[in-house]
PDB file of C-alpha atoms in Angstrom:
ATOM      1  CA  UNK A  14      -6.316  13.688   4.905  1.00 93.00           C
ATOM      2  CA  UNK A  15      -3.596  12.411   2.567  1.00 97.00           C
ATOM      3  CA  UNK A  16      -3.083   8.648   2.722  1.00 97.00           C
ATOM      4  CA  UNK A  17      -0.180   6.868   1.062  1.00 98.00           C
ATOM      5  CA  UNK A  18      -1.209   3.268   0.399  1.00 98.00           C
ATOM      6  CA  UNK A  19       1.505   0.661  -0.031  1.00 98.00           C
ATOM      7  CA  UNK A  20       1.190  -2.795  -1.594  1.00 96.00           C
ATOM      8  CA  UNK A  21       4.417  -4.416  -0.336  1.00 95.00           C
ATOM      9  CA  UNK A  22       6.686  -6.473  -2.537  1.00 92.00           C
ATOM     10  CA  UNK A  23      10.393  -6.985  -3.078  1.00 91.00           C
ATOM     11  CA  UNK A  24      10.206  -7.121  -6.881  1.00 93.00           C
ATOM     12  CA  UNK A  25       7.330  -4.656  -7.403  1.00 95.00           C
ATOM     13  CA  UNK A  26       6.014  -2.363  -4.693  1.00 96.00           C
ATOM     14  CA  UNK A  27       2.809  -0.480  -5.475  1.00 97.00           C
ATOM     15  CA  UNK A  28       2.030   2.948  -4.072  1.00 98.00           C
ATOM     16  CA  UNK A  29      -0.901   5.324  -4.297  1.00 98.00           C
ATOM     17  CA  UNK A  30      -1.638   8.661  -2.647  1.00 98.00           C
ATOM     18  CA  UNK A  31      -5.319   9.396  -2.122  1.00 97.00           C
ATOM     19  CA  UNK A  32      -6.643  12.603  -0.613  1.00 95.00           C
ATOM     20  CA  UNK A  33     -10.040  12.732   1.060  1.00 91.00           C
ATOM     21  CA  UNK A  34     -12.022  12.078   4.170  1.00 77.00           C
ATOM     22  CA  UNK A  35     -15.363  10.860   5.390  1.00 69.00           C
ATOM     23  CA  UNK A  36     -18.136  12.862   3.756  1.00 70.00           C
ATOM     24  CA  UNK A  37     -15.855  14.356   1.094  1.00 77.00           C
ATOM     25  CA  UNK A  38     -14.971  13.099  -2.354  1.00 86.00           C
ATOM     26  CA  UNK A  39     -11.651  11.310  -2.495  1.00 92.00           C
ATOM     27  CA  UNK A  40      -9.217  11.972  -5.302  1.00 95.00           C
ATOM     28  CA  UNK A  41      -6.205  10.128  -6.607  1.00 96.00           C
ATOM     29  CA  UNK A  42      -3.123  12.341  -6.426  1.00 97.00           C
ATOM     30  CA  UNK A  43      -0.512   9.894  -7.721  1.00 97.00           C
ATOM     31  CA  UNK A  44       0.161   6.188  -8.046  1.00 98.00           C
ATOM     32  CA  UNK A  45       2.813   3.935  -9.457  1.00 97.00           C
ATOM     33  CA  UNK A  46       5.305   1.224  -8.648  1.00 97.00           C
ATOM     34  CA  UNK A  47       8.860   0.828  -7.430  1.00 97.00           C
ATOM     35  CA  UNK A  48      10.660  -1.967  -9.265  1.00 96.00           C
ATOM     36  CA  UNK A  49      13.809  -3.718  -8.109  1.00 95.00           C
ATOM     37  CA  UNK A  50      16.161  -5.946 -10.049  1.00 94.00           C
ATOM     38  CA  UNK A  51      15.017  -9.540  -9.549  1.00 86.00           C
ATOM     39  CA  UNK A  52      18.567 -10.890  -9.525  1.00 91.00           C
ATOM     40  CA  UNK A  53      19.918  -8.376  -7.023  1.00 94.00           C
ATOM     41  CA  UNK A  54      20.639  -9.550  -3.477  1.00 95.00           C
ATOM     42  CA  UNK A  55      17.697  -9.132  -1.108  1.00 95.00           C
ATOM     43  CA  UNK A  56      19.582  -6.579   1.005  1.00 96.00           C
ATOM     44  CA  UNK A  57      20.150  -4.370  -2.062  1.00 96.00           C
ATOM     45  CA  UNK A  58      16.492  -4.608  -3.032  1.00 96.00           C
ATOM     46  CA  UNK A  59      15.380  -3.684   0.487  1.00 97.00           C
ATOM     47  CA  UNK A  60      17.749  -0.710   0.497  1.00 97.00           C
ATOM     48  CA  UNK A  61      16.267   0.535  -2.797  1.00 97.00           C
ATOM     49  CA  UNK A  62      12.709   0.103  -1.491  1.00 97.00           C
ATOM     50  CA  UNK A  63      13.579   2.069   1.647  1.00 97.00           C
ATOM     51  CA  UNK A  64      15.275   4.873  -0.305  1.00 98.00           C
ATOM     52  CA  UNK A  65      12.412   5.172  -2.789  1.00 97.00           C
ATOM     53  CA  UNK A  66       9.774   5.159  -0.048  1.00 97.00           C
ATOM     54  CA  UNK A  67      11.626   7.815   1.965  1.00 98.00           C
ATOM     55  CA  UNK A  68      11.751   9.975  -1.177  1.00 98.00           C
ATOM     56  CA  UNK A  69       8.020   9.403  -1.863  1.00 98.00           C
ATOM     57  CA  UNK A  70       7.085  10.354   1.689  1.00 98.00           C
ATOM     58  CA  UNK A  71       9.208  13.518   1.522  1.00 98.00           C
ATOM     59  CA  UNK A  72       7.765  14.520  -1.872  1.00 98.00           C
ATOM     60  CA  UNK A  73       4.102  13.639  -1.299  1.00 98.00           C
ATOM     61  CA  UNK A  74       3.793  14.575   2.396  1.00 97.00           C
ATOM     62  CA  UNK A  75       1.176  12.004   3.491  1.00 98.00           C
ATOM     63  CA  UNK A  76      -0.560  12.178   6.865  1.00 96.00           C
ATOM     64  CA  UNK A  77      -0.873   8.396   7.084  1.00 97.00           C
ATOM     65  CA  UNK A  78       0.988   5.416   5.654  1.00 98.00           C
ATOM     66  CA  UNK A  79      -1.511   2.579   5.025  1.00 97.00           C
ATOM     67  CA  UNK A  80       0.177  -0.776   4.458  1.00 97.00           C
ATOM     68  CA  UNK A  81      -1.238  -4.133   3.459  1.00 93.00           C
ATOM     69  CA  UNK A  82      -0.655  -6.762   6.117  1.00 86.00           C
ATOM     70  CA  UNK A  83       0.941 -10.133   5.545  1.00 75.00           C
ATOM     71  CA  UNK A  84      -1.137 -12.846   3.923  1.00 67.00           C
ATOM     72  CA  UNK A  85      -0.367 -16.438   4.761  1.00 64.00           C
ATOM     73  CA  UNK A  86       0.200 -18.332   1.547  1.00 64.00           C
ATOM     74  CA  UNK A  87       1.401 -21.821   0.898  1.00 68.00           C
ATOM     75  CA  UNK A  88       4.935 -20.642   0.155  1.00 74.00           C
ATOM     76  CA  UNK A  89       6.565 -19.787   3.488  1.00 80.00           C
ATOM     77  CA  UNK A  90       9.636 -18.313   1.783  1.00 80.00           C
ATOM     78  CA  UNK A  91       7.469 -15.782  -0.086  1.00 77.00           C
ATOM     79  CA  UNK A  92       5.726 -14.796   3.145  1.00 81.00           C
ATOM     80  CA  UNK A  93       9.054 -14.270   4.917  1.00 85.00           C
ATOM     81  CA  UNK A  94      10.468 -12.224   2.023  1.00 84.00           C
ATOM     82  CA  UNK A  95       7.325 -10.072   2.035  1.00 86.00           C
ATOM     83  CA  UNK A  96       7.876  -9.557   5.763  1.00 88.00           C
ATOM     84  CA  UNK A  97      11.310  -8.109   5.027  1.00 91.00           C
ATOM     85  CA  UNK A  98       9.776  -5.608   2.597  1.00 93.00           C
ATOM     86  CA  UNK A  99       7.113  -4.656   5.133  1.00 94.00           C
ATOM     87  CA  UNK A 100       9.842  -4.075   7.701  1.00 95.00           C
ATOM     88  CA  UNK A 101      11.625  -1.436   5.633  1.00 97.00           C
ATOM     89  CA  UNK A 102       8.280   0.142   4.704  1.00 97.00           C
ATOM     90  CA  UNK A 103       7.267   0.443   8.362  1.00 96.00           C
ATOM     91  CA  UNK A 104      10.720   1.802   9.190  1.00 97.00           C
ATOM     92  CA  UNK A 105      10.416   4.534   6.541  1.00 97.00           C
ATOM     93  CA  UNK A 106       7.037   5.592   7.917  1.00 97.00           C
ATOM     94  CA  UNK A 107       8.281   5.611  11.488  1.00 96.00           C
ATOM     95  CA  UNK A 108      11.381   7.617  10.559  1.00 96.00           C
ATOM     96  CA  UNK A 109       9.150  10.178   8.815  1.00 97.00           C
ATOM     97  CA  UNK A 110       7.007  10.524  11.931  1.00 96.00           C
ATOM     98  CA  UNK A 111       3.689   9.696  10.269  1.00 96.00           C
ATOM     99  CA  UNK A 112       0.933   7.404  11.480  1.00 96.00           C
ATOM    100  CA  UNK A 113       1.025   3.865  10.144  1.00 96.00           C
ATOM    101  CA  UNK A 114      -2.123   1.802   9.580  1.00 96.00           C
ATOM    102  CA  UNK A 115      -2.178  -1.865   8.599  1.00 94.00           C
ATOM    103  CA  UNK A 116      -4.988  -3.699   6.828  1.00 95.00           C
ATOM    104  CA  UNK A 117      -5.370  -7.382   6.029  1.00 93.00           C
ATOM    105  CA  UNK A 118      -5.861  -8.123   2.314  1.00 92.00           C
ATOM    106  CA  UNK A 119      -9.391  -9.453   2.960  1.00 93.00           C
ATOM    107  CA  UNK A 120     -10.329  -6.222   4.775  1.00 94.00           C
ATOM    108  CA  UNK A 121      -9.126  -4.135   1.827  1.00 95.00           C
ATOM    109  CA  UNK A 122     -11.097  -6.240  -0.664  1.00 94.00           C
ATOM    110  CA  UNK A 123     -14.199  -6.245   1.524  1.00 95.00           C
ATOM    111  CA  UNK A 124     -14.052  -2.477   2.036  1.00 94.00           C
ATOM    112  CA  UNK A 125     -13.474  -1.561  -1.609  1.00 94.00           C
ATOM    113  CA  UNK A 126     -15.345  -4.337  -3.441  1.00 93.00           C
ATOM    114  CA  UNK A 127     -17.764  -5.605  -0.788  1.00 91.00           C
ATOM    115  CA  UNK A 128     -16.351  -9.133  -0.901  1.00 87.00           C
ATOM    116  CA  UNK A 129     -13.221 -10.321   0.901  1.00 87.00           C
ATOM    117  CA  UNK A 130     -12.483 -12.894  -1.781  1.00 85.00           C
ATOM    118  CA  UNK A 131     -12.468 -10.423  -4.680  1.00 90.00           C
ATOM    119  CA  UNK A 132      -9.870 -10.826  -7.428  1.00 88.00           C
ATOM    120  CA  UNK A 133      -7.449  -8.150  -8.691  1.00 88.00           C
ATOM    121  CA  UNK A 134      -9.547  -7.020 -11.692  1.00 89.00           C
ATOM    122  CA  UNK A 135     -12.532  -6.440  -9.392  1.00 92.00           C
ATOM    123  CA  UNK A 136     -10.401  -4.359  -7.039  1.00 94.00           C
ATOM    124  CA  UNK A 137      -9.072  -2.262  -9.924  1.00 94.00           C
ATOM    125  CA  UNK A 138     -12.567  -1.762 -11.336  1.00 95.00           C
ATOM    126  CA  UNK A 139     -13.967  -0.585  -7.992  1.00 94.00           C
ATOM    127  CA  UNK A 140     -11.003   1.725  -7.382  1.00 95.00           C
ATOM    128  CA  UNK A 141     -11.776   3.359 -10.747  1.00 95.00           C
ATOM    129  CA  UNK A 142     -15.476   3.642  -9.855  1.00 94.00           C
ATOM    130  CA  UNK A 143     -14.890   5.070  -6.367  1.00 93.00           C
ATOM    131  CA  UNK A 144     -12.402   7.659  -7.629  1.00 94.00           C
ATOM    132  CA  UNK A 145     -14.306   8.395 -10.857  1.00 94.00           C
ATOM    133  CA  UNK A 146     -11.376   7.375 -13.070  1.00 94.00           C
ATOM    134  CA  UNK A 147     -11.758   6.346 -16.706  1.00 94.00           C
ATOM    135  CA  UNK A 148      -9.821   3.147 -16.035  1.00 94.00           C
ATOM    136  CA  UNK A 149      -8.169   1.280 -13.191  1.00 94.00           C
ATOM    137  CA  UNK A 150      -4.666   2.362 -12.182  1.00 94.00           C
ATOM    138  CA  UNK A 151      -1.985   0.224 -13.809  1.00 94.00           C
ATOM    139  CA  UNK A 152      -0.217  -1.991 -13.096  1.00 95.00           C
ATOM    140  CA  UNK A 153      -2.370  -3.980 -10.674  1.00 94.00           C
ATOM    141  CA  UNK A 154       0.137  -3.374  -7.845  1.00 96.00           C
ATOM    142  CA  UNK A 155      -0.571   0.370  -8.088  1.00 97.00           C
ATOM    143  CA  UNK A 156      -4.340  -0.267  -8.093  1.00 97.00           C
ATOM    144  CA  UNK A 157      -3.952  -2.444  -4.993  1.00 97.00           C
ATOM    145  CA  UNK A 158      -1.996   0.323  -3.239  1.00 97.00           C
ATOM    146  CA  UNK A 159      -4.712   2.849  -4.088  1.00 97.00           C
ATOM    147  CA  UNK A 160      -7.299   0.403  -2.703  1.00 97.00           C
ATOM    148  CA  UNK A 161      -5.329   0.224   0.565  1.00 97.00           C
ATOM    149  CA  UNK A 162      -5.298   4.038   0.830  1.00 97.00           C
ATOM    150  CA  UNK A 163      -9.037   4.137   0.039  1.00 96.00           C
ATOM    151  CA  UNK A 164      -9.679   1.530   2.726  1.00 96.00           C
ATOM    152  CA  UNK A 165      -8.162   3.820   5.339  1.00 95.00           C
ATOM    153  CA  UNK A 166     -10.310   6.729   4.180  1.00 94.00           C
ATOM    154  CA  UNK A 167     -13.535   4.713   3.831  1.00 93.00           C
ATOM    155  CA  UNK A 168     -13.083   3.190   7.290  1.00 91.00           C
ATOM    156  CA  UNK A 169     -12.587   6.646   8.749  1.00 85.00           C
ATOM    157  CA  UNK A 170      -9.070   5.851   9.882  1.00 72.00           C
ATOM    158  CA  UNK A 171     -10.228   2.816  11.867  1.00 60.00           C
ATOM    159  CA  UNK A 172      -7.325   0.500  11.043  1.00 55.00           C
ATOM    160  CA  UNK A 173      -6.968  -3.028  12.292  1.00 51.00           C
ATOM    161  CA  UNK A 174      -3.647  -1.960  13.742  1.00 52.00           C
ATOM    162  CA  UNK A 175      -2.474   1.611  13.865  1.00 51.00           C
ATOM    163  CA  UNK A 176       0.818   2.865  15.200  1.00 51.00           C
ATOM    164  CA  UNK A 177       1.027   6.402  16.409  1.00 47.00           C
ATOM    165  CA  UNK A 178       4.485   7.887  16.353  1.00 47.00           C
ATOM    166  CA  UNK A 179       5.931   9.517  19.438  1.00 40.00           C
TER     167      UNK A 179
END
């Protein structure tokens, strides 16, 4: 199974493709980030995110798109903006006809690190350990995306919410 993990963001979006399944060793195929111009209008940034994600899906051919769910922070504006990014991410997955799984940040941290309150360096360290890498993927947004993909694999595809396409 090939899982494309996405750490949503409108300035930096992390992605990571992990291949594996229950009972088999997982391997990191590719990871990185999509960056947008901070001063660009939100609509332009969302368009770029959508275009880049469509291209990634076409190039990498994932079976599943695993996306981090919304976290509820103190800044409502940030949460709403993140929701916009998630919307175009979900749209790209739906248009591609692949399954979409969503995981809460605490579920990802608990699955990969063993503690729902883990911090970013701990997540990166455990991603490196689980995939037998010499160091954590960089930047941290890419490591988080890989952790989201790993969560889907380690949970055997048992997402909190999963959308099957028609």
